[in-house]
mmCIF file of C-alpha atoms in Angstrom:
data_model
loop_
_atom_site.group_PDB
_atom_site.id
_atom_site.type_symbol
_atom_site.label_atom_id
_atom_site.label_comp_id
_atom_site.label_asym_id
_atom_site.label_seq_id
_atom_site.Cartn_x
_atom_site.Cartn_y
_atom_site.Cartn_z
ATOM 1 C CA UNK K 1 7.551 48.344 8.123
ATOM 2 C CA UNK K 2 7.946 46.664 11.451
ATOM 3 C CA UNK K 3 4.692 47.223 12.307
ATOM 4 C CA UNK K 4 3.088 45.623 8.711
ATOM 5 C CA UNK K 5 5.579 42.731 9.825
ATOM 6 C CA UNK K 6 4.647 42.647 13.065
ATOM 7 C CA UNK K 7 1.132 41.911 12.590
ATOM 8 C CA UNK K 8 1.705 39.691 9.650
ATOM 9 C CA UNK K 9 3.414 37.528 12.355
ATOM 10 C CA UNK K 10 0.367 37.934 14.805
ATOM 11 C CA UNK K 11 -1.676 37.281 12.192
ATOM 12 C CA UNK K 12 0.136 34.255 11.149
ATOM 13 C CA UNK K 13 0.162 32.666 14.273
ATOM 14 C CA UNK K 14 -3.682 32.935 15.165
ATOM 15 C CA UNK K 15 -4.242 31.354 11.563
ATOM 16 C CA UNK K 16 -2.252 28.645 12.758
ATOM 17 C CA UNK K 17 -3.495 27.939 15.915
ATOM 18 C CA UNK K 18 -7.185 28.349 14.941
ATOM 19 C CA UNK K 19 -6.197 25.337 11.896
ATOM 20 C CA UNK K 20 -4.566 23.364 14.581
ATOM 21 C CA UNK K 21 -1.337 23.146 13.459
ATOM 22 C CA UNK K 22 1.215 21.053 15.358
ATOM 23 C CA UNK K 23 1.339 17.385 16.351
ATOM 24 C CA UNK K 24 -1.438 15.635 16.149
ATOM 25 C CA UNK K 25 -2.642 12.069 18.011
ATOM 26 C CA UNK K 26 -5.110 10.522 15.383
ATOM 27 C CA UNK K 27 -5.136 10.808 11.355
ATOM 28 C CA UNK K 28 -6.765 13.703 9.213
ATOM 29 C CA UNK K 29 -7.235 15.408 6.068
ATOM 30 C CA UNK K 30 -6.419 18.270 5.153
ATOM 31 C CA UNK K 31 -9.119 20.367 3.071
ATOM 32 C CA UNK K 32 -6.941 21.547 0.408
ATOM 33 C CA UNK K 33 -5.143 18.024 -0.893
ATOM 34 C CA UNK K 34 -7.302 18.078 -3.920
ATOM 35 C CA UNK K 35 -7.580 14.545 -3.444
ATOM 36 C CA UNK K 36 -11.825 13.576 -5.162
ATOM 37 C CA UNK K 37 -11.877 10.280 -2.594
ATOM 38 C CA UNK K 38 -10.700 11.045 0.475
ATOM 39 C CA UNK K 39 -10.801 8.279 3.352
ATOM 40 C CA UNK K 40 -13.673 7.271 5.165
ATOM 41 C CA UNK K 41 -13.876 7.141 8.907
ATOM 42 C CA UNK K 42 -12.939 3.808 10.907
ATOM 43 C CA UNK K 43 -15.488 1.445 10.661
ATOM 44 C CA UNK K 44 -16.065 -1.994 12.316
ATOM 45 C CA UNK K 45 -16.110 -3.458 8.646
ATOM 46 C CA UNK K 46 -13.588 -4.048 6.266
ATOM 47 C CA UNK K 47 -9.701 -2.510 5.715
ATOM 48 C CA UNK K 48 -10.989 1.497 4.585
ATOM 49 C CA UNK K 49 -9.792 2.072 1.384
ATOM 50 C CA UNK K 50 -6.662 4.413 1.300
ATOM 51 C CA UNK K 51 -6.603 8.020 0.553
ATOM 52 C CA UNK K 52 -3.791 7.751 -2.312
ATOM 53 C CA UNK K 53 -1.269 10.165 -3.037
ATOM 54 C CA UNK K 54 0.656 10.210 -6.334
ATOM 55 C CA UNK K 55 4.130 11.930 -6.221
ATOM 56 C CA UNK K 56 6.986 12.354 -9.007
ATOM 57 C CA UNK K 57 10.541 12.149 -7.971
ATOM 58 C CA UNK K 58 11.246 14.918 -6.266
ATOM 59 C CA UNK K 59 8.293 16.250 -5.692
ATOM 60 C CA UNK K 60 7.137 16.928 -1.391
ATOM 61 C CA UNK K 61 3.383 16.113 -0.453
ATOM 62 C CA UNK K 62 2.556 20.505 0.604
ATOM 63 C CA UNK K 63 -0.710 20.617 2.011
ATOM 64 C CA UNK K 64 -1.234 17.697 3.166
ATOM 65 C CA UNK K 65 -1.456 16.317 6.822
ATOM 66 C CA UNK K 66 -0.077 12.654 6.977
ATOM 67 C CA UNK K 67 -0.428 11.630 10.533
ATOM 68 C CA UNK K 68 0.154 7.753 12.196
ATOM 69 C CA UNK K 69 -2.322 7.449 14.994
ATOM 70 C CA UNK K 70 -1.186 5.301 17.888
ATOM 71 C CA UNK K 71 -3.031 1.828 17.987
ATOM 72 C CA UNK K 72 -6.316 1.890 20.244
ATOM 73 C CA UNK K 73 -5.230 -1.534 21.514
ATOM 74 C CA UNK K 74 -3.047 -1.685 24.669
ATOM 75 C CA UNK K 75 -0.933 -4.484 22.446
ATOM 76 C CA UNK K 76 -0.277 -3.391 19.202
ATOM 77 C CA UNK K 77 -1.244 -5.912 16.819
ATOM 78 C CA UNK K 78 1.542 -7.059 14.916
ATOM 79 C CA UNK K 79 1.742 -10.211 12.498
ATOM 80 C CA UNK K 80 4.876 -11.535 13.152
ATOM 81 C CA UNK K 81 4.818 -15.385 11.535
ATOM 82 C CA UNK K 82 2.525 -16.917 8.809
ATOM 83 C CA UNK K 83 1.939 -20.583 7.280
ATOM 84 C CA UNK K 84 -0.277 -22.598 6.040
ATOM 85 C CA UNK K 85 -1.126 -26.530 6.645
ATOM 86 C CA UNK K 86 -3.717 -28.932 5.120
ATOM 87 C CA UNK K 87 -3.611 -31.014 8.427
ATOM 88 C CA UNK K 88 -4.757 -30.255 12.383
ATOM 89 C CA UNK K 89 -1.407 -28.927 13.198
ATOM 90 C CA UNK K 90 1.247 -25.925 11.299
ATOM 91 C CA UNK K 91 4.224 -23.884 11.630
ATOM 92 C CA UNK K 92 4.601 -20.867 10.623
ATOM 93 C CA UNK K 93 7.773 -18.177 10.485
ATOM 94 C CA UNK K 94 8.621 -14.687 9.290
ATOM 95 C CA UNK K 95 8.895 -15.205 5.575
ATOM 96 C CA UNK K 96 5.407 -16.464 5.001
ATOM 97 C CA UNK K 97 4.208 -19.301 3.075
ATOM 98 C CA UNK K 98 3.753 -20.494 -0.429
ATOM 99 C CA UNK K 99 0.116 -21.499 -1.576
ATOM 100 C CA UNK K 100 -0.932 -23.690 -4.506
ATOM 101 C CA UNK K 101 -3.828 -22.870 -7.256
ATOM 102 C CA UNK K 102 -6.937 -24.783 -6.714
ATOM 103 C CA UNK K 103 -6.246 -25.931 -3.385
ATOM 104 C CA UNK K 104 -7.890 -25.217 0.469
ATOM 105 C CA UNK K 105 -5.209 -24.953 3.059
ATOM 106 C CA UNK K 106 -5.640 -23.607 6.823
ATOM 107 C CA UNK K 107 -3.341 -19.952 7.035
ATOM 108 C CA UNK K 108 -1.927 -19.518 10.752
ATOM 109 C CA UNK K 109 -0.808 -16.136 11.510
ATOM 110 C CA UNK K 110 1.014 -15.371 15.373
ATOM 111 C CA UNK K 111 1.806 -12.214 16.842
ATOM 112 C CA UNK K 112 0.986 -10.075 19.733
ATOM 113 C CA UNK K 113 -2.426 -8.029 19.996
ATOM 114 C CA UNK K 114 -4.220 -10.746 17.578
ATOM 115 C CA UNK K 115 -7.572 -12.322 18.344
ATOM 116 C CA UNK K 116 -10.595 -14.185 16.927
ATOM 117 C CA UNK K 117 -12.473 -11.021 16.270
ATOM 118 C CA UNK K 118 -10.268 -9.403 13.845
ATOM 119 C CA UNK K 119 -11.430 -8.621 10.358
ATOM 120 C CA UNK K 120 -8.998 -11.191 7.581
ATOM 121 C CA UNK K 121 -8.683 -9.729 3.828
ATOM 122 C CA UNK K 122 -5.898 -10.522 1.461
ATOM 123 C CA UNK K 123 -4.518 -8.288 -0.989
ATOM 124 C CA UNK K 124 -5.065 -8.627 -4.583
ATOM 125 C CA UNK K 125 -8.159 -10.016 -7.026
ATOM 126 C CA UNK K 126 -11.053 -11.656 -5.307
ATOM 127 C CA UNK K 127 -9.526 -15.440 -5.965
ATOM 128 C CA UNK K 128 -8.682 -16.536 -2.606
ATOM 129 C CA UNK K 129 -11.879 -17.443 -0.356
ATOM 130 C CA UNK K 130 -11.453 -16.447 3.047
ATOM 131 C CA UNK K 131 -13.797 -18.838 6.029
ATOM 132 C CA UNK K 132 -13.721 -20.164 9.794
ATOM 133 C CA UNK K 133 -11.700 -17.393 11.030
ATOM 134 C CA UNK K 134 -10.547 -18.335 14.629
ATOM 135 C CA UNK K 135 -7.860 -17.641 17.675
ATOM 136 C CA UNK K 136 -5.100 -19.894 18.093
ATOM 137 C CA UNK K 137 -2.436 -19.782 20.503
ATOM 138 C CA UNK K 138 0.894 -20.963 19.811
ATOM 139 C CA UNK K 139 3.176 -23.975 21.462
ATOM 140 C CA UNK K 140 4.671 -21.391 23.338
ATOM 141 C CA UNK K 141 1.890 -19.248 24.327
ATOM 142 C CA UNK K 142 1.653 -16.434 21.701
ATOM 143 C CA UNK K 143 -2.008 -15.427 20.366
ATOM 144 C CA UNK K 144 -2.777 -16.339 16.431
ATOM 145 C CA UNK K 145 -5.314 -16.230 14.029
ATOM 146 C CA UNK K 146 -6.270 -19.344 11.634
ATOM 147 C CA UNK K 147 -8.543 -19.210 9.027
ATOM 148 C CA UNK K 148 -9.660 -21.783 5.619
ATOM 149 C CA UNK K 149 -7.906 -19.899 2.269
ATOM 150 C CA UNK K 150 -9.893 -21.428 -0.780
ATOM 151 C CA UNK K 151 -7.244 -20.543 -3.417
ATOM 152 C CA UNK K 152 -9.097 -20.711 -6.828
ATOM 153 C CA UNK K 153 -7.617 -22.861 -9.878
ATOM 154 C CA UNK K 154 -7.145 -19.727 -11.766
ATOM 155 C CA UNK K 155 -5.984 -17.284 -8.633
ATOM 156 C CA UNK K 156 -3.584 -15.132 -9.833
ATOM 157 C CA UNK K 157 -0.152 -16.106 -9.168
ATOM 158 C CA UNK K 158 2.543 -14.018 -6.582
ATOM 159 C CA UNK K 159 2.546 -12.752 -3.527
ATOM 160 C CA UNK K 160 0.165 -11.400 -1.176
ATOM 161 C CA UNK K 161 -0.471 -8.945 2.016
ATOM 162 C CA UNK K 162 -2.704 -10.744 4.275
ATOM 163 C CA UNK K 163 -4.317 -8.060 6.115
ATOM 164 C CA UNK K 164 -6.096 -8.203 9.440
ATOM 165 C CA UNK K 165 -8.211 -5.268 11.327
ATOM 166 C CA UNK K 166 -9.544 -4.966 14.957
ATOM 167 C CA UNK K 167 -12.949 -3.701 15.628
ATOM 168 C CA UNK K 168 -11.180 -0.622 16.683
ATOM 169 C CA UNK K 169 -9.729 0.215 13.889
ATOM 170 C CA UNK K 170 -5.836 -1.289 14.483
ATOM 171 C CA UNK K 171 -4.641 -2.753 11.310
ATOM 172 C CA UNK K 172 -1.553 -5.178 10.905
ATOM 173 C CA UNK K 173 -0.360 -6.457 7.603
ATOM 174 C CA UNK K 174 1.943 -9.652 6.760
ATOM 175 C CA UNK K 175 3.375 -7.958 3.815
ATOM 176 C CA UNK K 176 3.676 -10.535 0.758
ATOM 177 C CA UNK K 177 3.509 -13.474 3.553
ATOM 178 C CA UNK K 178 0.950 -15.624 0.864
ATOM 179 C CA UNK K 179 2.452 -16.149 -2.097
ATOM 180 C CA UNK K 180 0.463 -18.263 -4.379
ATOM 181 C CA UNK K 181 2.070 -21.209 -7.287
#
């Protein structure tokens, strides 16, 4: 009996080494999630499309590897302050900005790690035109993005996640920052 359990252990252990179980510094999927559309590997392009997981109360994700890779960037992006202006100058603060249907207003987005070459998408239908994406620096010296926001006369109204991507892959997100009325 100690024996069977003895190399039950053994053989336990070389099963999970040769998986490489443990912690683990970038994101992966597990073979067995049983999820059809699994996520695609970082591209230079657009946000990748999430790997979604549905779960009932209760219920624990088994079989699954969720990992949260440190950002490739030496500073973290991180949208800290949005708003939005019609003329050469804006502010813009941590609870976002409201947007109107059918007009074109200039977003401004601060926070560390952003720059110029980051990827801009907004969350929700395809009603708010996205154009001129630039850096800005604030008055007092931190790094921004502005871009032109073409909201449509019949863009669907409430909030959105402005969402902005390095070419390395780092993602930040202004969670609900645009809301549109």
């Amino acid at each position: 009996m100690a024996r069977t359990l003895f190399c039950f252990v053994v053989l336990f252990t070389a099963i999970a080494i040769m998986s490489g179980c443990g912690a683990k510094s970038s994101s992966s999927t597990s073979p067995n999630n049983n999820n059809p559309n699994p996520a695609a590997p970082p591209t230079t392009g657009g946000v990748n499309a999430p790997t979604v997981l549905n779960l009932g109360t209760g219920q624990a994700a088994s079989g699954i590897d969720i990992t949260v890779s440190l950002p490739a960037s030496s500073a973290a992006p991180n949208a800290q302050a949005l708003g939005a202006t019609t003329g050469s100058q804006g502010s813009a603060d941590n609870t976002g900005t409201i947007v109107t249907r059918a007009s074109t207003v200039t977003v401004l987005i601060f926070g560390p790690g952003l720059s110029s070459n980051m990827q801009v998408s907004i969350s929700g239908p395809s009603d708010i035109g996205i154009s001129q994406i630039r850096g800005i620096q604030s008055t007092t010296g931190i790094p921004g993005i502005a871009f032109q926001a073409n909201v449509a006369s019949n863009a669907a109204l409430g909030a959105r996640t402005v969402i902005l991507q390095a070419p390395n892959g780092d993602i930040t997100t202004f969670t609900g920052g645009l809301e549109v009325q």
